[in-house]
Short mmCIF file of C-alpha atoms and ligand atoms in Angstrom, two decimals:
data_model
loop_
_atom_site.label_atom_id
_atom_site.label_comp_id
_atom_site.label_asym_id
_atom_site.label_seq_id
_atom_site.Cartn_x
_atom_site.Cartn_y
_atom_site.Cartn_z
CA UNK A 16 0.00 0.00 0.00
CA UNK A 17 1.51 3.19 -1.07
CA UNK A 18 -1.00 5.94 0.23
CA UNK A 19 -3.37 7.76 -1.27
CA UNK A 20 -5.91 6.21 -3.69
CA UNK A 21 -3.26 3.54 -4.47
CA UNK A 22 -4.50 -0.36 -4.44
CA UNK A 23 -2.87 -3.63 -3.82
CA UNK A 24 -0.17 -4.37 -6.73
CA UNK A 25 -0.89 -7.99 -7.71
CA UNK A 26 -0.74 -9.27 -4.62
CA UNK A 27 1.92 -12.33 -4.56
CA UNK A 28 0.13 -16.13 -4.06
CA UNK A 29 -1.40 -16.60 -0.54
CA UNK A 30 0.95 -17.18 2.10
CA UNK A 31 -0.30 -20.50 3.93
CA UNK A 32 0.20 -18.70 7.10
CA UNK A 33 -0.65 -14.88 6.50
CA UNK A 34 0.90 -12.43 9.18
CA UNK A 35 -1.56 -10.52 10.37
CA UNK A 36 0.94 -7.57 12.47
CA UNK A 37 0.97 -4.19 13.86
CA UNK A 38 4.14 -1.84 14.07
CA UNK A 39 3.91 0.11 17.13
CA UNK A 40 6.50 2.16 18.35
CA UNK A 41 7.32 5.73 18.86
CA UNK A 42 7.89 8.37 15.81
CA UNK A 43 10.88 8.16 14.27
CA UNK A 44 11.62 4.81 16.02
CA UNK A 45 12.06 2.73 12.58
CA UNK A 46 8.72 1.39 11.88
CA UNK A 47 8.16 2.15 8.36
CA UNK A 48 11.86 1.10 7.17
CA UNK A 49 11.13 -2.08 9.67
CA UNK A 50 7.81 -2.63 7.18
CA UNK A 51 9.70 -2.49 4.47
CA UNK A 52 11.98 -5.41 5.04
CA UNK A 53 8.95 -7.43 6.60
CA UNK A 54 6.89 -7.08 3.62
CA UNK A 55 9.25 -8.09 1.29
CA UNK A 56 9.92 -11.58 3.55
CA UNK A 57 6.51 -12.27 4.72
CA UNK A 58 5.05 -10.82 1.14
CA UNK A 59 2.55 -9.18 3.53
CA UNK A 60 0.52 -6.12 2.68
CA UNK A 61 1.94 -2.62 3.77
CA UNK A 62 -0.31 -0.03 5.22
CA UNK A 63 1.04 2.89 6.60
CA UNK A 64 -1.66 5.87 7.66
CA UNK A 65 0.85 8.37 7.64
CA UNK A 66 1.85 7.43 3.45
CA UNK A 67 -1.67 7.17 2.62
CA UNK A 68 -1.92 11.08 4.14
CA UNK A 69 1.16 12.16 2.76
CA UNK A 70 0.54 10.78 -0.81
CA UNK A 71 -3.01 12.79 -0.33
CA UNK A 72 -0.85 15.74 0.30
CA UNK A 73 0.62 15.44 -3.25
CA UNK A 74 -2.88 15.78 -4.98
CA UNK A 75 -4.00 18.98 -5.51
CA UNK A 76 -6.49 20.62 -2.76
CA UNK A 77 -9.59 20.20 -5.40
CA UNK A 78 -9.33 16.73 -5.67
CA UNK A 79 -9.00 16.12 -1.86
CA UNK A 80 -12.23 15.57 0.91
CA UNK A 81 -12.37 18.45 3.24
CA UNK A 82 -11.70 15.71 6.12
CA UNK A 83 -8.76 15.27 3.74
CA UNK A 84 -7.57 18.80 4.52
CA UNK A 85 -8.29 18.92 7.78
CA UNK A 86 -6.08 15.54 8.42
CA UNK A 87 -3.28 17.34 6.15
CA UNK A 88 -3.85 19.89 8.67
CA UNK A 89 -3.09 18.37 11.83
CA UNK A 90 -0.43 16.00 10.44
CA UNK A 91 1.93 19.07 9.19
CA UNK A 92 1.50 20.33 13.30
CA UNK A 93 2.43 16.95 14.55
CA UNK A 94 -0.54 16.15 15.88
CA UNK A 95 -2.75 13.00 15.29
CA UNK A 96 -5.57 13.41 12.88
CA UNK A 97 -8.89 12.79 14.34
CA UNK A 98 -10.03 8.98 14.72
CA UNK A 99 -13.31 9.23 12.71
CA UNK A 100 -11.20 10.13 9.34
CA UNK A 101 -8.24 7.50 10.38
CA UNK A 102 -11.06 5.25 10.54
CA UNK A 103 -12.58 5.93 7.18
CA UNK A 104 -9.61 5.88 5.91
CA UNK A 105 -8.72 2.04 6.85
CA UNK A 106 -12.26 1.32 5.81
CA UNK A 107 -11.67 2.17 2.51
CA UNK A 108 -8.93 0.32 2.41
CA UNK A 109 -10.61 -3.02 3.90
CA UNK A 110 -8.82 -5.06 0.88
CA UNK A 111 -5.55 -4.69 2.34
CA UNK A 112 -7.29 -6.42 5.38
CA UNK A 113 -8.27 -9.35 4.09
CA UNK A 114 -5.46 -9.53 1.93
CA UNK A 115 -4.82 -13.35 2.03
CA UNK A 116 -0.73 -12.36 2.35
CA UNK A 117 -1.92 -10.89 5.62
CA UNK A 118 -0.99 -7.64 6.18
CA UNK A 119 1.75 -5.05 8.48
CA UNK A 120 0.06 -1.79 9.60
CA UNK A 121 2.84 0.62 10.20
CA UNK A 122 1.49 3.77 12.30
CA UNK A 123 -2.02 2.35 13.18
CA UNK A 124 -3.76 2.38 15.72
CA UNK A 125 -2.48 4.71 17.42
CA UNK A 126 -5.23 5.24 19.72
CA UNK A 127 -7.24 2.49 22.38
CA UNK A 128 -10.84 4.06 19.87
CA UNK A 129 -8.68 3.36 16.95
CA UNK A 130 -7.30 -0.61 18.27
CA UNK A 131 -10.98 -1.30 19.41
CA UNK A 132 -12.17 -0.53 16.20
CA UNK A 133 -9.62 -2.24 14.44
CA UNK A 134 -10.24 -5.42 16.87
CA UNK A 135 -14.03 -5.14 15.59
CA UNK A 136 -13.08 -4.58 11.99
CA UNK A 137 -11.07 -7.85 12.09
CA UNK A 138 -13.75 -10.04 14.12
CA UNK A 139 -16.36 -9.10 11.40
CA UNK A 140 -13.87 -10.59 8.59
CA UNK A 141 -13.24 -13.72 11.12
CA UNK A 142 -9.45 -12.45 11.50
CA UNK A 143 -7.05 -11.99 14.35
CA UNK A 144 -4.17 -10.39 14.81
CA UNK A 145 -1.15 -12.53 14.71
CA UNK A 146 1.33 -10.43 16.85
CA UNK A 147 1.76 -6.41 17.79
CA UNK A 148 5.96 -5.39 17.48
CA UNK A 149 6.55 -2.92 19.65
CA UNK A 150 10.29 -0.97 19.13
CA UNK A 151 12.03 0.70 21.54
CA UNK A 152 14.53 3.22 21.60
CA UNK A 153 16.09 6.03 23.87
CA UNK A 154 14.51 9.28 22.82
CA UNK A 155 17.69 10.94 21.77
CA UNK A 156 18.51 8.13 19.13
CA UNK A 157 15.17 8.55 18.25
CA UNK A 158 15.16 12.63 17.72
CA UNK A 159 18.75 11.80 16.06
CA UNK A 160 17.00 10.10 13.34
CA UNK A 161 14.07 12.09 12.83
CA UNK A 162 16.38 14.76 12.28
CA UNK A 163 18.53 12.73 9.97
CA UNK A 164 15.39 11.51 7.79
CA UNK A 165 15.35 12.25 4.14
CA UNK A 166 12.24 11.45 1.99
CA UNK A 167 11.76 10.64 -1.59
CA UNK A 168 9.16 13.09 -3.28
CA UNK A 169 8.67 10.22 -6.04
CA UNK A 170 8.70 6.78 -4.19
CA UNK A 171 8.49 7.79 -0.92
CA UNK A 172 11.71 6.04 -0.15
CA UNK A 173 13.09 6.85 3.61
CA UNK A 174 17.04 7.54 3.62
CA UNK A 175 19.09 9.35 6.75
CA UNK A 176 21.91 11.70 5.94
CA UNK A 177 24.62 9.63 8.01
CA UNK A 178 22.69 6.15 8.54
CA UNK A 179 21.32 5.51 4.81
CA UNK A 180 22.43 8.13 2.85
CA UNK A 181 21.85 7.64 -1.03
CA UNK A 182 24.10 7.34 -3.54
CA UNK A 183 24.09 10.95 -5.31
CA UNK A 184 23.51 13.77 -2.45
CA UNK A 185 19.51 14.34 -2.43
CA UNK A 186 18.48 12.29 -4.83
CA UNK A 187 16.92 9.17 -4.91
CA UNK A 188 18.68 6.04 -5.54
CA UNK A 189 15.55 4.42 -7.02
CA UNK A 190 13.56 6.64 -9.29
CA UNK A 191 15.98 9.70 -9.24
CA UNK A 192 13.71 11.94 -7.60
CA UNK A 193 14.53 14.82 -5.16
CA UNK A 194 14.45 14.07 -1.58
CA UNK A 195 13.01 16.70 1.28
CA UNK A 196 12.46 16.62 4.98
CA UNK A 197 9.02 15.78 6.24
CA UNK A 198 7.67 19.24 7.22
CA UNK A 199 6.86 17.39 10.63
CA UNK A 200 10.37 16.21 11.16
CA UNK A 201 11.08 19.83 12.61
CA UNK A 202 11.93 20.42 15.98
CA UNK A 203 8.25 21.86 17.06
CA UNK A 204 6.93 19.39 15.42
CA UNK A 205 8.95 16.43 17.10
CA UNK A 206 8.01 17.63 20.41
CA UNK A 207 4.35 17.34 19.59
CA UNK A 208 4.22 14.12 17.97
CA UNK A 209 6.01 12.83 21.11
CA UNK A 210 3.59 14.35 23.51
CA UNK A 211 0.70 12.93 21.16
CA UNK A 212 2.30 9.19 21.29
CA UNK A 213 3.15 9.44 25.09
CA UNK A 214 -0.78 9.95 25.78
CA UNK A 215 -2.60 8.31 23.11
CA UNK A 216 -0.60 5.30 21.32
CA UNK A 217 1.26 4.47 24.79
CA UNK A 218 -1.31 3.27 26.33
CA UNK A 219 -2.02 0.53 22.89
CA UNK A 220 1.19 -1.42 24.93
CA UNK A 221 -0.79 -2.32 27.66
CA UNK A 222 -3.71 -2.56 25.58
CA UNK A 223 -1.91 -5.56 23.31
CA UNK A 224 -0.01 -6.87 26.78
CA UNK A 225 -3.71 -7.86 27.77
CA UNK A 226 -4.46 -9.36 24.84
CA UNK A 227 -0.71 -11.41 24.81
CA UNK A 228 0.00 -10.87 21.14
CA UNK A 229 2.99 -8.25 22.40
CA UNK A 230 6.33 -8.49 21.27
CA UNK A 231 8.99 -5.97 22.20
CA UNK A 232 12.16 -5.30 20.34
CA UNK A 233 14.87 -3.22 20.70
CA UNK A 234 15.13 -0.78 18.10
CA UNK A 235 18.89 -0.37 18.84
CA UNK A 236 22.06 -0.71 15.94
CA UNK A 237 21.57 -0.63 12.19
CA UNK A 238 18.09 -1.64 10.37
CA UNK A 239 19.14 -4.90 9.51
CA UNK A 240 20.37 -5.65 13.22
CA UNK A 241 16.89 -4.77 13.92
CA UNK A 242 15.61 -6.64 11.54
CA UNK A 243 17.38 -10.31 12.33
CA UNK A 244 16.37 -9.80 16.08
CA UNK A 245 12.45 -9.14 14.68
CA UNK A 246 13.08 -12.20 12.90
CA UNK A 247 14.42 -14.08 15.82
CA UNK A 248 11.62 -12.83 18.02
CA UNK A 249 9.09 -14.20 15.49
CA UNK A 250 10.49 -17.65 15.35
CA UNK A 251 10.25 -17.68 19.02
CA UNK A 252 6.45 -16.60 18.48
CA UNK A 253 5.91 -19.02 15.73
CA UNK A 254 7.44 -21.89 17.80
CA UNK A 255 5.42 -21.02 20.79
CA UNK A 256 2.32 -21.24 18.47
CA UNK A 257 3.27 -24.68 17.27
CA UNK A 258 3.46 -25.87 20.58
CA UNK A 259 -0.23 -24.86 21.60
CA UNK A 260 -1.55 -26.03 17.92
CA UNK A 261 1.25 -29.12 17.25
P1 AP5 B 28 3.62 8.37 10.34
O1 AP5 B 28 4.06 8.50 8.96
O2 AP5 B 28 3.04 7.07 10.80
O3 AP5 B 28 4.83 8.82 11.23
P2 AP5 B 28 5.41 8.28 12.61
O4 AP5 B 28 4.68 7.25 13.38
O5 AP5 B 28 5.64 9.55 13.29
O6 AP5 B 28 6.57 7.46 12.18
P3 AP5 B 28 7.65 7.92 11.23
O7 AP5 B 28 7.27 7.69 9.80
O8 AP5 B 28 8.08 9.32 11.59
O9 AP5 B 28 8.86 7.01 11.66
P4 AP5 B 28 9.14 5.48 11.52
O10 AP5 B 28 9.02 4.83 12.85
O11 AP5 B 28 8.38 4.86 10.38
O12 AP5 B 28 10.67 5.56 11.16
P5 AP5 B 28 11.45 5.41 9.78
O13 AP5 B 28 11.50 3.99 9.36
O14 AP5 B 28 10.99 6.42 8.77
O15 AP5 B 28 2.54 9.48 10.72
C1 AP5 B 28 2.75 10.84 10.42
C2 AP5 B 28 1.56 11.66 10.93
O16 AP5 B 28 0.35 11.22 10.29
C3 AP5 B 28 1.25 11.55 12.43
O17 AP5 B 28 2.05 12.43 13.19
C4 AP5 B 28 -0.22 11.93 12.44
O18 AP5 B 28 -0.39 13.31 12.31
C5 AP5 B 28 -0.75 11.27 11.19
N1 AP5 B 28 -1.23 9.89 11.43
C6 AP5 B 28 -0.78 8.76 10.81
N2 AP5 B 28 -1.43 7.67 11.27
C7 AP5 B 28 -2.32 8.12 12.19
C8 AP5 B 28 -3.26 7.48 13.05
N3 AP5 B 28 -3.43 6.13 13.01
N4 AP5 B 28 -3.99 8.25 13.90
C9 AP5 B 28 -3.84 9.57 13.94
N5 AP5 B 28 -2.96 10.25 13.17
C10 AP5 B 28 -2.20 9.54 12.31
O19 AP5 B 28 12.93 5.80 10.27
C11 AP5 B 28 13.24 7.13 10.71
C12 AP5 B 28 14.66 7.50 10.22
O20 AP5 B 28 15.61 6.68 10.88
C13 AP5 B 28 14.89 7.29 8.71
O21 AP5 B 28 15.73 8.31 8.25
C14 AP5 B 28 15.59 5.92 8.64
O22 AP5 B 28 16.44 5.82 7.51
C15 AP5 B 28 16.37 5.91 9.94
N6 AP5 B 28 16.49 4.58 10.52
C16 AP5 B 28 15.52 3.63 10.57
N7 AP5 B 28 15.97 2.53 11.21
C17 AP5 B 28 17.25 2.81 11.59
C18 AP5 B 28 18.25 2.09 12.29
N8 AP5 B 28 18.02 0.85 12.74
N9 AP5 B 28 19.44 2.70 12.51
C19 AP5 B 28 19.68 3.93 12.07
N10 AP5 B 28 18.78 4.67 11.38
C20 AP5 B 28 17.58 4.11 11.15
#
C-alpha cells in the first residue's frame, strides 16, 4: 500500500500462514523502514496511515475531501488526525485487510478508539491479529534520526543523511527523484508528535499486553540488526504457536 488512492499491486500467491501484524512504536523509532523489510519476507501487505496522508498531500487541494484537509492539517503540526477520518480511511482500504498475504500496519492504531475498532473490523472478517511489534529506543537516538530523515518526493523512499544516505547527495537512488524533509520532522513538530504518542498510542502497549500478542524489540544498531532480532523474536512466536496447535 503506497497511500493515497493507491490499491494492492498484484498481490503475490497466498501465504499458507498470513501475518496478520501491527508496528507500534514511537515516531521516528524505525517502523516504516522495519515494514519495508517485513513485507518483502513475509510478502505481507503494507499499510502505513501516515503514506496514505502524505501521498493525499501530493494531490492537488480540489481533488481532496475536506476531512482530507483537515487531516493534512493536523499532520503538518504533529498532531494525530482525528479517529473518525483514520477510521474511514482504513475502511476504505478493507482489501488490504483481508489480503490473504496478511498484512503489516505501520502507524495504526495509534489510539485504544482506533485498536478497538480495528479489533471489531477484524472479528467481522473472522481475522485476528497474529502479533503487535513494539520498538524501543532512547529518545535521543530517536530525535537523532528524525532529524537525519530524508524522503523521496517520487517513491516515498526513507534515507538518513549519516545512517542511509543515497548514492548521489539528495536524490533518490531508485527513481531519481529529489528528496526533502518531512515538514513534521522539525523540531516543534517532534516535540508534539512525542507528547501525542506518550498519551494516546502508549497506552495501545498495555492494551496488546492484555491481549498477549505483544512483542517488544529493541530498536537499537543498524536496520538490519533490527531486523534479524524481529526475525528471531518471530520464530520464538511461531514456535510457541506450534506448541499450543502441534
Ligand atoms: P507516520 O508517517 O506514521 O509517522 P510516525 O509514526 O511519526 O513514524 P515515522 O514515519 O516518523 O517514523 P518510523 O518509525 O516509520 O521511522 P522510519 O523507518 O521512517 O505518521 C505521520 C503523521 O500522520 C502523524 O504524526 C499523524 O499526524 C498522522 N497519522 C498517521 N497515522 C495516524 C493514526 N493512526 N492516527 C492519527 N494520526 C495519524 O525511520 C526514521 C529515520 O531513521 C529514517 O531516516 C531511517 O532511515 C532511519 N532509521 C531507521 N531505522 C534505523 C536504524 N536501525 N538505525 C539507524 N537509522 C535508522
Amino acid at each position: 500500500m503506497q497511500g493515497g488512492q493507491a490499491q494492492c499491486t498484484s498481490p503475490p500467491p497466498p501465504s499458507e500462514r498470513p501475518f496478520r501484524l501491527v508496528l507500534l512504536g514511537a515516531p521516528g523509532v524505525g517502523k516504516g523502514t522495519q515494514a519495508g523489510f517485513l513485507s518483502q519476507r513475509l510478502g505481507a501487505c503494507h499499510l502505513s496511515t501516515g503514506d496514505i496522508f502524505r501521498a493525499a498531500k501530493s494531490h492537488g487541494q480540489e481533488e481532496r475531501s475536506a476531512a482530507m484537509s483537515e487531516a493534512l492539517t493536523y499532520m503538518s503540526a504533529g498532531r494525530l488526525v482525528p479517529d473518525a477520518t483514520v477510521l474511514a480511511v482504513v475502511r476504505e482500504r478493507d482489501q488490504c485487510l483481508n489480503c490473504p498475504c496478511g498484512f503489516l500496519l505501520d502507524g495504526f492504531p495509534r489510539t485504544v478508539a482506533q485498536a478497538e475498532a480495528l479489533e471489531k473490523l477484524l472479528d467481522q472478517e473472522g481475522h485476528a491479529l497474529t502479533a503487535v511489534i513494539n520498538y524501543d529506543l532512547p529518545i535521543e537516538e530517536i530525535v537523532e534520526r528524525l532529524s537525519g530523515r530524508r524522503t523521496c518526493r517520487g517513491c516515498g523512499a526513507v534515507y538518513h543523511l549519516v545512517n542511509r544516505p543515497p548514492q548521489k547527495k539528495d536524490v533518490c537512488d531508485h527513481c531519481g527523484a529529489a528528496l526533502y524533509q518531512r515538514e513534521d520532522d522539525q523540531p516543534q513538530s517532534i516535540r508534539v508528535r512525542m507528547n501525542a504518542y506518550q498519551e494516546s498510542t502508549w497506552p495501545l502497549i498495555q492494551f496488546y499486553r492484555q491481549r498477549g500478542l505483544l512483542t517488544s524489540i529493541l530498536a537499537h544498531g543498524a536496520p538490519a540488526e533490527v531486523f534479524q532480532r524481529t526475525l528471531a523474536a518471530f520464530n520464538g512466536a511461531a514456535a510457541a504457536e506450534t506448541q499450543k496447535h502441534p
